[in-house]
Coordinates of C-alpha atoms in Angstrom, one line a residue:
M15 CA 113.1 101.8 127.4
H16 CA 115.0 99.0 125.9
L17 CA 118.5 98.5 127.4
T18 CA 120.3 98.9 124.2
A19 CA 119.0 102.4 124.1
L20 CA 121.2 103.4 127.1
L21 CA 124.3 102.3 125.3
E22 CA 123.1 103.9 122.1
R23 CA 122.5 107.1 123.8
A24 CA 125.7 107.3 125.5
A25 CA 127.8 106.4 122.6
R26 CA 126.1 109.2 120.8
R27 CA 126.5 111.5 123.4
A28 CA 130.2 110.8 124.3
P29 CA 131.6 108.4 121.8
D30 CA 135.2 108.8 122.8
K31 CA 134.6 108.7 126.5
H32 CA 135.9 105.5 128.4
A33 CA 132.8 103.1 129.2
L34 CA 135.0 100.4 130.7
V35 CA 138.5 100.5 132.3
T36 CA 140.7 97.7 133.4
D37 CA 144.4 97.5 134.3
D38 CA 145.1 96.3 130.6
E39 CA 142.6 98.3 128.4
A40 CA 140.2 101.2 128.2
V41 CA 136.9 100.7 125.9
T42 CA 135.2 103.9 124.7
Y43 CA 131.5 104.1 124.3
A44 CA 131.9 104.0 120.7
D45 CA 134.1 100.8 120.8
L46 CA 131.6 99.0 123.2
L47 CA 128.7 99.9 121.1
D48 CA 130.4 98.4 118.1
R49 CA 131.5 95.4 120.0
A50 CA 128.1 94.5 121.2
R51 CA 126.4 94.9 117.6
R52 CA 129.2 92.5 116.5
A53 CA 128.7 90.3 119.4
A54 CA 124.9 90.2 118.4
T55 CA 125.8 89.0 115.0
V56 CA 127.9 86.3 116.3
L57 CA 125.1 85.2 118.6
I58 CA 122.6 85.2 115.9
D59 CA 124.9 83.1 113.5
A60 CA 125.1 80.6 116.2
G61 CA 121.3 80.0 116.4
L62 CA 120.0 82.9 118.9
R63 CA 116.3 83.6 118.3
P64 CA 114.3 86.5 120.1
G65 CA 113.6 85.3 123.6
D66 CA 116.4 82.6 123.7
R67 CA 118.6 82.7 126.6
V68 CA 122.2 83.3 126.7
A69 CA 124.4 82.0 129.7
V70 CA 127.4 84.4 130.8
M71 CA 129.7 83.2 133.2
T72 CA 132.9 85.3 133.6
F73 CA 135.0 87.5 136.0
N74 CA 134.4 91.2 135.9
T75 CA 135.6 91.8 132.3
P76 CA 134.7 93.7 129.1
G77 CA 133.7 90.5 127.7
F78 CA 130.9 90.0 130.4
V79 CA 129.4 93.6 129.1
V80 CA 129.9 92.8 125.4
A81 CA 128.0 89.4 125.7
A82 CA 125.2 91.1 127.7
F83 CA 124.4 93.8 125.3
G84 CA 125.1 91.5 122.2
T85 CA 122.5 89.4 123.8
W86 CA 120.0 92.2 124.1
F87 CA 120.7 93.6 120.5
A88 CA 120.0 90.3 119.3
G89 CA 116.7 90.0 121.4
G90 CA 117.9 87.5 123.6
V91 CA 117.8 87.1 127.5
L92 CA 120.8 87.2 129.5
V93 CA 121.5 84.8 132.2
P94 CA 124.4 85.9 134.4
V95 CA 126.0 82.7 136.3
N96 CA 128.1 82.8 139.2
H97 CA 131.7 82.4 138.4
K98 CA 132.2 80.6 141.7
F99 CA 129.5 77.8 141.1
T100 CA 130.5 74.2 141.0
V101 CA 129.6 71.8 138.2
P102 CA 126.1 70.9 139.6
E103 CA 125.4 74.4 140.5
T104 CA 126.1 75.6 137.2
R105 CA 124.3 72.8 135.7
Y106 CA 121.1 74.0 137.7
A107 CA 121.4 77.6 136.6
V108 CA 121.8 76.7 132.7
E109 CA 119.3 74.1 132.7
H110 CA 116.7 75.9 134.7
S111 CA 117.0 79.0 132.6
G112 CA 117.0 77.0 129.4
A113 CA 120.1 78.6 128.1
G114 CA 121.1 77.1 124.7
L115 CA 123.9 79.4 124.1
G116 CA 126.8 80.3 126.6
V117 CA 129.7 83.0 126.9
V118 CA 132.3 81.8 129.4
C119 CA 136.0 82.7 130.1
A120 CA 138.6 80.2 129.5
D121 CA 139.2 79.7 133.1
L122 CA 135.7 78.6 133.7
A123 CA 135.3 76.6 130.5
A124 CA 136.0 73.2 131.9
T125 CA 133.2 73.7 134.6
A126 CA 130.7 75.2 132.0
R127 CA 131.3 72.2 129.4
A128 CA 131.0 69.5 132.2
A129 CA 127.8 71.2 133.6
R130 CA 126.2 71.5 130.3
P131 CA 127.8 69.9 127.2
D132 CA 124.5 70.4 125.1
T133 CA 125.0 74.2 125.5
V134 CA 126.9 75.8 122.6
W135 CA 129.8 77.5 124.8
M136 CA 132.1 80.3 123.4
T137 CA 135.1 81.5 125.1
T138 CA 136.0 85.0 125.9
E139 CA 139.6 86.2 127.0
S140 CA 141.4 83.5 125.5
G141 CA 140.6 80.3 123.2
V142 CA 140.2 77.0 124.3
D143 CA 140.5 74.0 122.2
G144 CA 137.2 72.6 120.8
L145 CA 135.4 76.0 121.7
P146 CA 134.7 78.8 119.4
D147 CA 136.4 82.1 120.2
F148 CA 133.8 84.7 121.1
D149 CA 136.2 87.7 121.1
A150 CA 137.7 86.6 117.5
L151 CA 134.3 85.9 115.9
T152 CA 133.1 89.3 117.3
A153 CA 136.1 91.1 115.9
A154 CA 135.4 89.5 112.6
A155 CA 131.7 89.8 112.2
A156 CA 129.6 92.6 110.7
P157 CA 127.9 94.9 113.4
L158 CA 124.0 94.3 113.5
A159 CA 122.5 97.8 112.4
N160 CA 119.6 97.8 114.8
A161 CA 118.4 95.9 117.9
L162 CA 116.1 92.9 116.5
T163 CA 113.6 94.1 119.0
Q164 CA 112.9 97.4 120.8
D165 CA 109.9 95.7 123.2
D166 CA 110.7 97.1 126.4
E167 CA 108.3 94.8 128.2
A168 CA 110.2 91.8 126.8
P169 CA 112.6 90.0 129.1
A170 CA 115.8 91.2 129.6
E171 CA 117.5 88.9 132.2
I172 CA 117.1 85.9 134.4
L173 CA 118.9 86.8 137.7
F174 CA 119.3 84.1 140.2
T175 CA 118.6 85.2 143.8
S176 CA 121.8 85.3 146.0
G177 CA 121.4 82.1 147.5
T178 CA 120.5 82.7 151.2
T179 CA 118.0 79.8 150.6
A180 CA 118.9 76.4 149.3
S181 CA 117.3 76.8 145.8
P182 CA 118.1 80.1 144.0
K183 CA 115.1 81.2 141.9
G184 CA 115.3 83.1 138.7
C185 CA 114.1 86.7 139.0
V186 CA 112.8 87.6 135.2
H187 CA 113.5 91.5 134.8
T188 CA 112.3 93.3 131.7
H189 CA 114.2 96.0 129.7
R190 CA 111.6 98.6 131.0
G191 CA 112.0 97.5 134.6
L192 CA 115.7 97.5 134.6
S193 CA 115.8 100.9 132.6
L194 CA 113.9 102.5 135.7
V195 CA 116.7 101.2 138.2
A196 CA 119.3 103.8 137.1
P197 CA 117.0 107.1 137.6
L198 CA 116.2 105.7 140.9
I199 CA 119.6 104.9 141.9
T200 CA 121.1 108.3 140.5
S201 CA 118.4 110.5 142.5
T202 CA 119.3 108.5 145.7
V203 CA 123.0 108.7 145.4
G204 CA 123.6 111.8 143.5
F205 CA 125.6 110.3 140.8
T206 CA 126.8 112.3 137.9
S207 CA 128.4 111.5 134.2
E208 CA 131.8 112.2 135.7
E209 CA 131.8 109.1 138.0
R210 CA 134.5 106.6 137.9
F211 CA 132.8 103.7 139.5
L212 CA 135.0 100.9 140.6
L213 CA 133.3 97.4 140.2
S214 CA 134.9 94.9 142.4
M215 CA 132.0 92.7 143.6
P216 CA 131.0 90.1 141.0
I217 CA 129.3 91.6 137.9
W218 CA 126.6 88.7 137.7
H219 CA 125.4 89.7 140.9
A220 CA 122.0 92.0 141.0
A221 CA 123.5 95.2 142.5
P222 CA 126.8 95.4 140.6
L223 CA 125.0 94.5 137.3
N224 CA 121.8 96.4 137.6
D225 CA 122.4 99.2 140.1
W226 CA 125.9 100.2 139.3
L227 CA 127.1 99.0 135.7
L228 CA 123.8 100.0 134.1
T229 CA 123.5 103.3 135.9
M230 CA 126.9 104.2 134.8
I231 CA 125.9 103.5 131.3
F232 CA 122.7 105.4 131.7
L233 CA 124.7 108.5 132.8
G234 CA 127.5 107.9 130.4
A235 CA 130.0 107.4 133.2
T236 CA 133.1 105.0 133.6
T237 CA 132.8 101.6 135.2
V238 CA 136.4 100.5 136.4
L239 CA 136.4 96.6 136.4
Q240 CA 138.5 94.8 139.1
R241 CA 138.5 91.3 137.6
E242 CA 137.9 90.0 141.2
Y243 CA 137.9 91.3 144.5
D244 CA 140.9 91.2 146.7
P245 CA 141.5 93.6 149.5
A246 CA 144.9 94.8 148.6
G247 CA 143.9 94.8 144.9
F248 CA 140.8 96.9 145.7
V249 CA 142.8 99.6 147.5
A250 CA 145.5 99.7 144.6
A251 CA 142.7 99.8 142.0
V252 CA 141.0 103.1 143.7
E253 CA 144.6 104.7 143.7
R254 CA 145.6 103.8 140.1
H255 CA 142.2 104.7 138.6
R256 CA 141.2 107.5 140.6
A257 CA 137.8 105.8 141.3
T258 CA 135.0 108.2 142.7
A259 CA 132.6 105.4 143.9
F260 CA 132.8 101.8 145.3
F261 CA 130.3 99.3 146.5
G262 CA 130.9 96.3 148.6
A263 CA 129.5 94.1 151.5
P264 CA 131.0 95.2 154.8
I265 CA 133.5 92.3 154.8
A266 CA 135.0 94.2 151.4
Y267 CA 135.6 97.3 153.8
L268 CA 136.6 95.4 156.7
A269 CA 139.3 93.0 155.0
P270 CA 141.7 95.9 154.3
V271 CA 141.4 97.2 157.7
Q272 CA 142.3 93.7 159.0
L273 CA 145.3 93.4 156.8
A274 CA 146.2 97.0 158.0
R275 CA 146.2 95.7 161.6
Q276 CA 148.4 92.9 160.8
G277 CA 150.8 95.3 159.0
K278 CA 150.4 93.6 155.6
L279 CA 148.7 96.7 154.0
S280 CA 149.0 100.7 154.9
L281 CA 145.5 102.2 154.6
T282 CA 147.1 105.4 156.0
D283 CA 149.7 105.8 153.1
A284 CA 147.1 104.9 150.5
D285 CA 145.6 107.9 148.5
L286 CA 141.8 107.2 148.5
S287 CA 140.7 110.8 148.3
S288 CA 139.4 110.7 144.9
V289 CA 136.5 108.4 146.2
D290 CA 133.5 110.7 147.2
T291 CA 130.7 107.7 147.7
W292 CA 131.4 104.5 149.6
L293 CA 128.4 102.2 149.1
Y294 CA 127.7 99.2 151.3
G295 CA 124.9 96.7 151.4
G296 CA 124.1 93.1 152.3
A297 CA 124.2 93.9 156.1
P298 CA 124.2 96.8 158.3
L299 CA 127.0 98.4 160.3
G300 CA 127.0 99.1 164.1
A301 CA 128.0 102.5 165.4
E302 CA 131.5 101.3 166.4
T303 CA 132.2 99.8 162.9
A304 CA 130.7 102.8 161.2
R305 CA 133.2 104.9 163.2
A306 CA 136.1 102.7 162.6
L307 CA 135.5 102.6 158.7
A308 CA 134.9 106.4 158.7
T309 CA 138.5 106.8 160.4
A310 CA 140.0 103.9 158.3
Y311 CA 139.0 105.4 154.9
R312 CA 139.0 109.1 156.1
S313 CA 135.8 109.6 155.0
D314 CA 132.1 110.6 156.3
R315 CA 130.6 109.6 152.9
F316 CA 129.3 106.0 153.5
F317 CA 126.1 105.2 152.2
Q318 CA 123.9 101.9 152.9
V319 CA 121.7 100.7 150.3
Y320 CA 119.2 97.9 151.1
G321 CA 117.2 96.0 148.2
M322 CA 116.2 92.6 146.8
S323 CA 117.1 90.9 143.4
E324 CA 113.2 90.8 142.9
M325 CA 113.0 94.6 143.1
G326 CA 115.8 95.5 140.6
P327 CA 117.4 95.7 143.3
V328 CA 116.2 98.9 144.8
G329 CA 114.6 99.6 148.4
T330 CA 115.9 101.8 151.1
A331 CA 119.1 103.9 151.9
L332 CA 120.7 105.1 154.9
Y333 CA 122.7 108.2 154.1
P334 CA 126.0 109.5 155.2
H335 CA 124.8 111.8 157.9
E336 CA 122.7 109.0 159.6
Q337 CA 125.5 106.2 159.8
V338 CA 126.2 106.8 163.5
A339 CA 123.0 108.3 164.8
K340 CA 120.9 105.5 163.3
A341 CA 123.7 102.9 162.9
G342 CA 122.3 99.3 162.3
S343 CA 119.3 100.8 160.4
I344 CA 118.6 100.3 156.7
G345 CA 117.1 103.9 156.4
R346 CA 113.6 105.5 156.9
G347 CA 111.0 104.9 154.0
G348 CA 111.8 104.0 150.5
M349 CA 114.3 105.5 147.9
P350 CA 112.8 107.9 145.5
G351 CA 110.3 105.9 143.6
V352 CA 109.8 103.1 145.9
D353 CA 107.0 102.7 148.4
L354 CA 107.5 100.7 151.6
R355 CA 105.3 99.2 154.3
V356 CA 106.0 97.4 157.5
V357 CA 103.1 94.9 157.7
A358 CA 102.0 93.1 160.7
P359 CA 100.7 89.5 160.4
D360 CA 97.3 90.7 160.3
G361 CA 97.9 92.8 157.2
N362 CA 97.8 96.3 158.9
D363 CA 100.9 98.7 158.9
V364 CA 102.8 98.5 162.2
P365 CA 103.0 101.6 164.3
A366 CA 106.3 103.1 165.6
G367 CA 107.8 100.6 168.1
G368 CA 106.3 97.6 166.1
T369 CA 107.7 94.7 164.1
G370 CA 106.5 93.3 161.0
E371 CA 107.5 92.3 157.5
I372 CA 108.9 94.8 154.9
W373 CA 106.8 95.0 151.8
L374 CA 108.1 97.1 148.7
R375 CA 106.5 98.6 145.8
A376 CA 108.2 99.8 142.8
D377 CA 107.9 99.6 138.7
T378 CA 111.6 98.2 138.8
R379 CA 110.2 94.9 140.2
M380 CA 110.4 91.4 138.4
S381 CA 107.8 90.1 136.3
G382 CA 107.9 86.8 138.3
Y383 CA 110.1 83.8 139.2
H384 CA 111.1 81.9 136.0
Q385 CA 108.9 78.9 135.5
N386 CA 107.8 79.0 139.2
A387 CA 104.2 80.4 139.3
P388 CA 103.7 79.2 143.0
A389 CA 106.9 81.0 144.4
T390 CA 106.1 83.9 142.5
A391 CA 102.2 84.0 143.7
A392 CA 103.8 83.6 147.4
V393 CA 105.7 86.7 147.2
F394 CA 103.3 89.3 145.7
T395 CA 100.3 90.7 147.5
G396 CA 98.7 92.8 144.7
P397 CA 101.5 95.1 143.6
W398 CA 103.4 94.5 146.8
F399 CA 106.7 92.3 146.9
R400 CA 106.9 90.7 150.4
T401 CA 110.7 90.5 151.1
G402 CA 110.6 88.1 153.9
D403 CA 112.7 90.4 156.0
V404 CA 111.2 91.3 159.5
A405 CA 112.0 94.8 160.7
R406 CA 111.4 97.0 163.9
V407 CA 110.3 100.7 163.4
D408 CA 111.5 103.1 165.7
E409 CA 110.0 106.3 167.1
D410 CA 111.5 108.4 164.0
G411 CA 110.6 105.9 161.2
Y412 CA 113.6 104.2 160.7
L413 CA 113.7 100.5 160.1
Y414 CA 116.0 98.0 161.8
I415 CA 116.0 94.4 160.2
V416 CA 115.5 91.9 163.2
D417 CA 115.3 88.7 161.1
R418 CA 114.4 86.9 158.0
L419 CA 110.7 85.3 158.7
K420 CA 112.3 81.8 158.0
D421 CA 115.3 82.4 160.2
L422 CA 113.1 82.9 163.2
I423 CA 113.6 80.4 165.9
I424 CA 110.7 79.4 168.1
V425 CA 111.8 78.0 171.5
G426 CA 109.0 76.6 173.5
G427 CA 106.7 78.9 171.8
E428 CA 108.8 82.0 172.3
N429 CA 110.0 83.9 169.3
V430 CA 113.7 84.4 169.1
H431 CA 115.2 86.8 166.4
S432 CA 118.5 85.4 165.4
Q433 CA 119.9 88.8 164.3
E434 CA 119.3 90.2 167.9
V435 CA 121.4 87.5 169.4
E436 CA 123.9 88.0 166.8
E437 CA 124.2 91.7 167.4
T438 CA 124.7 91.4 170.8
L439 CA 127.3 88.6 170.6
R440 CA 129.2 90.8 168.1
G441 CA 130.4 92.8 171.2
H442 CA 132.3 89.7 172.5
P443 CA 135.9 90.6 172.4
R444 CA 136.9 87.1 171.3
L445 CA 134.5 86.8 168.2
T446 CA 135.3 88.2 164.7
D447 CA 132.2 86.4 163.2
V448 CA 128.9 84.8 164.5
A449 CA 125.9 83.4 163.0
V450 CA 122.7 82.2 165.3
V451 CA 120.6 79.3 164.0
G452 CA 118.0 77.3 165.2
R453 CA 118.3 73.2 165.4
P454 CA 115.3 71.1 165.8
H455 CA 114.7 69.8 169.7
P456 CA 112.2 67.2 170.7
E457 CA 111.1 69.2 173.6
W458 CA 111.5 72.9 172.9
G459 CA 110.7 72.8 169.1
E460 CA 114.0 74.2 168.4
T461 CA 117.1 75.2 170.4
V462 CA 119.4 78.3 169.7
V463 CA 122.9 77.4 168.4
A464 CA 125.7 80.2 168.2
V465 CA 128.1 79.6 165.3
C466 CA 131.4 81.6 165.9
V467 CA 134.6 82.7 164.5
T468 CA 137.2 83.6 167.0
A469 CA 140.0 85.8 166.7
D470 CA 142.7 83.6 167.9
G471 CA 141.2 80.5 166.2
Q472 CA 140.6 78.7 169.5
P473 CA 137.1 77.3 170.3
I474 CA 134.8 79.6 172.5
T475 CA 132.7 77.6 175.1
L476 CA 129.0 77.8 175.6
E477 CA 129.6 79.1 179.1
E478 CA 131.5 82.1 177.7
I479 CA 128.9 82.9 175.3
R480 CA 125.9 82.4 178.1
G481 CA 127.8 84.5 180.6
Y482 CA 128.5 87.4 177.9
L483 CA 124.9 87.3 177.1
G484 CA 123.3 86.5 180.6
D485 CA 122.4 90.4 181.7
K486 CA 121.8 91.4 178.0
L487 CA 118.9 89.1 176.8
A488 CA 116.2 87.0 178.3
R489 CA 117.1 83.5 179.2
Y490 CA 115.1 81.8 176.6
K491 CA 117.2 83.7 173.9
L492 CA 120.5 82.4 175.1
P493 CA 122.2 79.7 173.0
R494 CA 122.3 76.2 174.3
E495 CA 125.1 75.0 171.9
A496 CA 128.1 76.7 170.6
V497 CA 130.3 75.9 167.3
T498 CA 133.4 77.3 166.5
L499 CA 134.5 77.4 162.7
P500 CA 137.3 78.8 160.8
E501 CA 135.0 80.9 158.8
L502 CA 131.4 81.3 158.2
P503 CA 129.6 80.7 154.7
R504 CA 128.5 83.8 152.9
N505 CA 127.2 84.5 149.4
P506 CA 129.0 86.9 147.1
S507 CA 126.9 89.6 148.5
G508 CA 128.3 89.1 152.1
K509 CA 125.1 87.6 153.4
L510 CA 125.2 84.5 155.7
T511 CA 123.9 81.5 154.0
K512 CA 122.2 80.3 157.0
H513 CA 120.7 77.2 155.1
V514 CA 124.5 76.0 154.5
I515 CA 125.2 76.4 158.6
R516 CA 121.8 74.5 159.4
R517 CA 122.5 71.8 157.0
N518 CA 126.1 71.3 158.2
L519 CA 124.8 71.1 161.9
V520 CA 122.5 68.3 160.9
A521 CA 125.2 66.3 158.9

């Protein structure tokens, strides 16, 4: 199905229902469809032709959604751009995708223009001198009667990977592939048309855009847009808009809890009873953390979802009743419609108790990386996508990620899974965050480095770390260096950007 058909169907079924809600406005499905068709005319008048790319760089606003569907009605390819990008990072995304047109919110216009002055930029939310006002042009334009193409095998978006590697790659997704994500998500989570999904994580990211926004439109449900996540604002938005579902990285849940402990926020007094589905991803939860969040949010309805940008993203789920009993797991098997293997280096599936790479297969998979055939070939074996995540399979078939293949540390020929060391270190009472990486060593090949954030801000010594781990891990797994930082670098999905940590250690 072409993505424009999702919006047309929702508007036909419930034209007066709210599609998008913010603190300042509510946009019905009929209005969203009308704006999208008008936006298509604006983009066509600006020179867009079928197959051309449109960069969209905004916060979580209706303008993003209008620009996205306007692009699709005009036959273009959406290129969501990280609103936190610097000028060089923005330049890379826009140039690599080949976007000749762009829609940017006024706050980010200076970055966009400096990054790519040859791109025709238009502003949303408010005008900027010298740039066309996308909102005003959209309001004045005649609506496009029909999408210029209904080819559901045509590219719909170029979505850049979340950046745990140094050079994000552009995942090309077709309309058909993305339209299949919503039924998968719906059957996994049990969403209905009555959802009011609070979208606080960045809308340009894979899960917020493809899993949550498009699923709500598929269902004819409501998406509540929080312009940008902040802990207190997230809690207030749940109360104000009576949200029924939310998705965030674990830190998005933990940050309000930390503020509550500091007396800066009251979760006890907050009315969060409208939420039936608390979703998280980007990292698993330990049993103690899972219990703490269930208590803080007064809910046993936590889901973990695991997936990759290249797959839609879809993958696995850990259901509410499994959160404590199988804490730390990403689930057992694939979501409905997703096939999963855990594969040993020899190409065979690993048995219970074994460790191997997670491979996924689903019709939602990308068609490939934009202009990067070698990278595409490297991650596909036939129809299977090789995630690069190494997982252990327990006796019940549940998967536990132990590392990324590229994060494996080899010390004197012994394999050290950084995540195993991290998970063990997280029990240290002084630590609030930790990353374990390898540093090149002339004799051992690599040595283990613990990069820590402490609760009191004071450095933690190597002796403290090794003393804590000494009876928990084999000696070769113990860090030989300790570094204390104010915070660890993470991408917007909450994943550690270890390439940044490694680069800074060498610098």
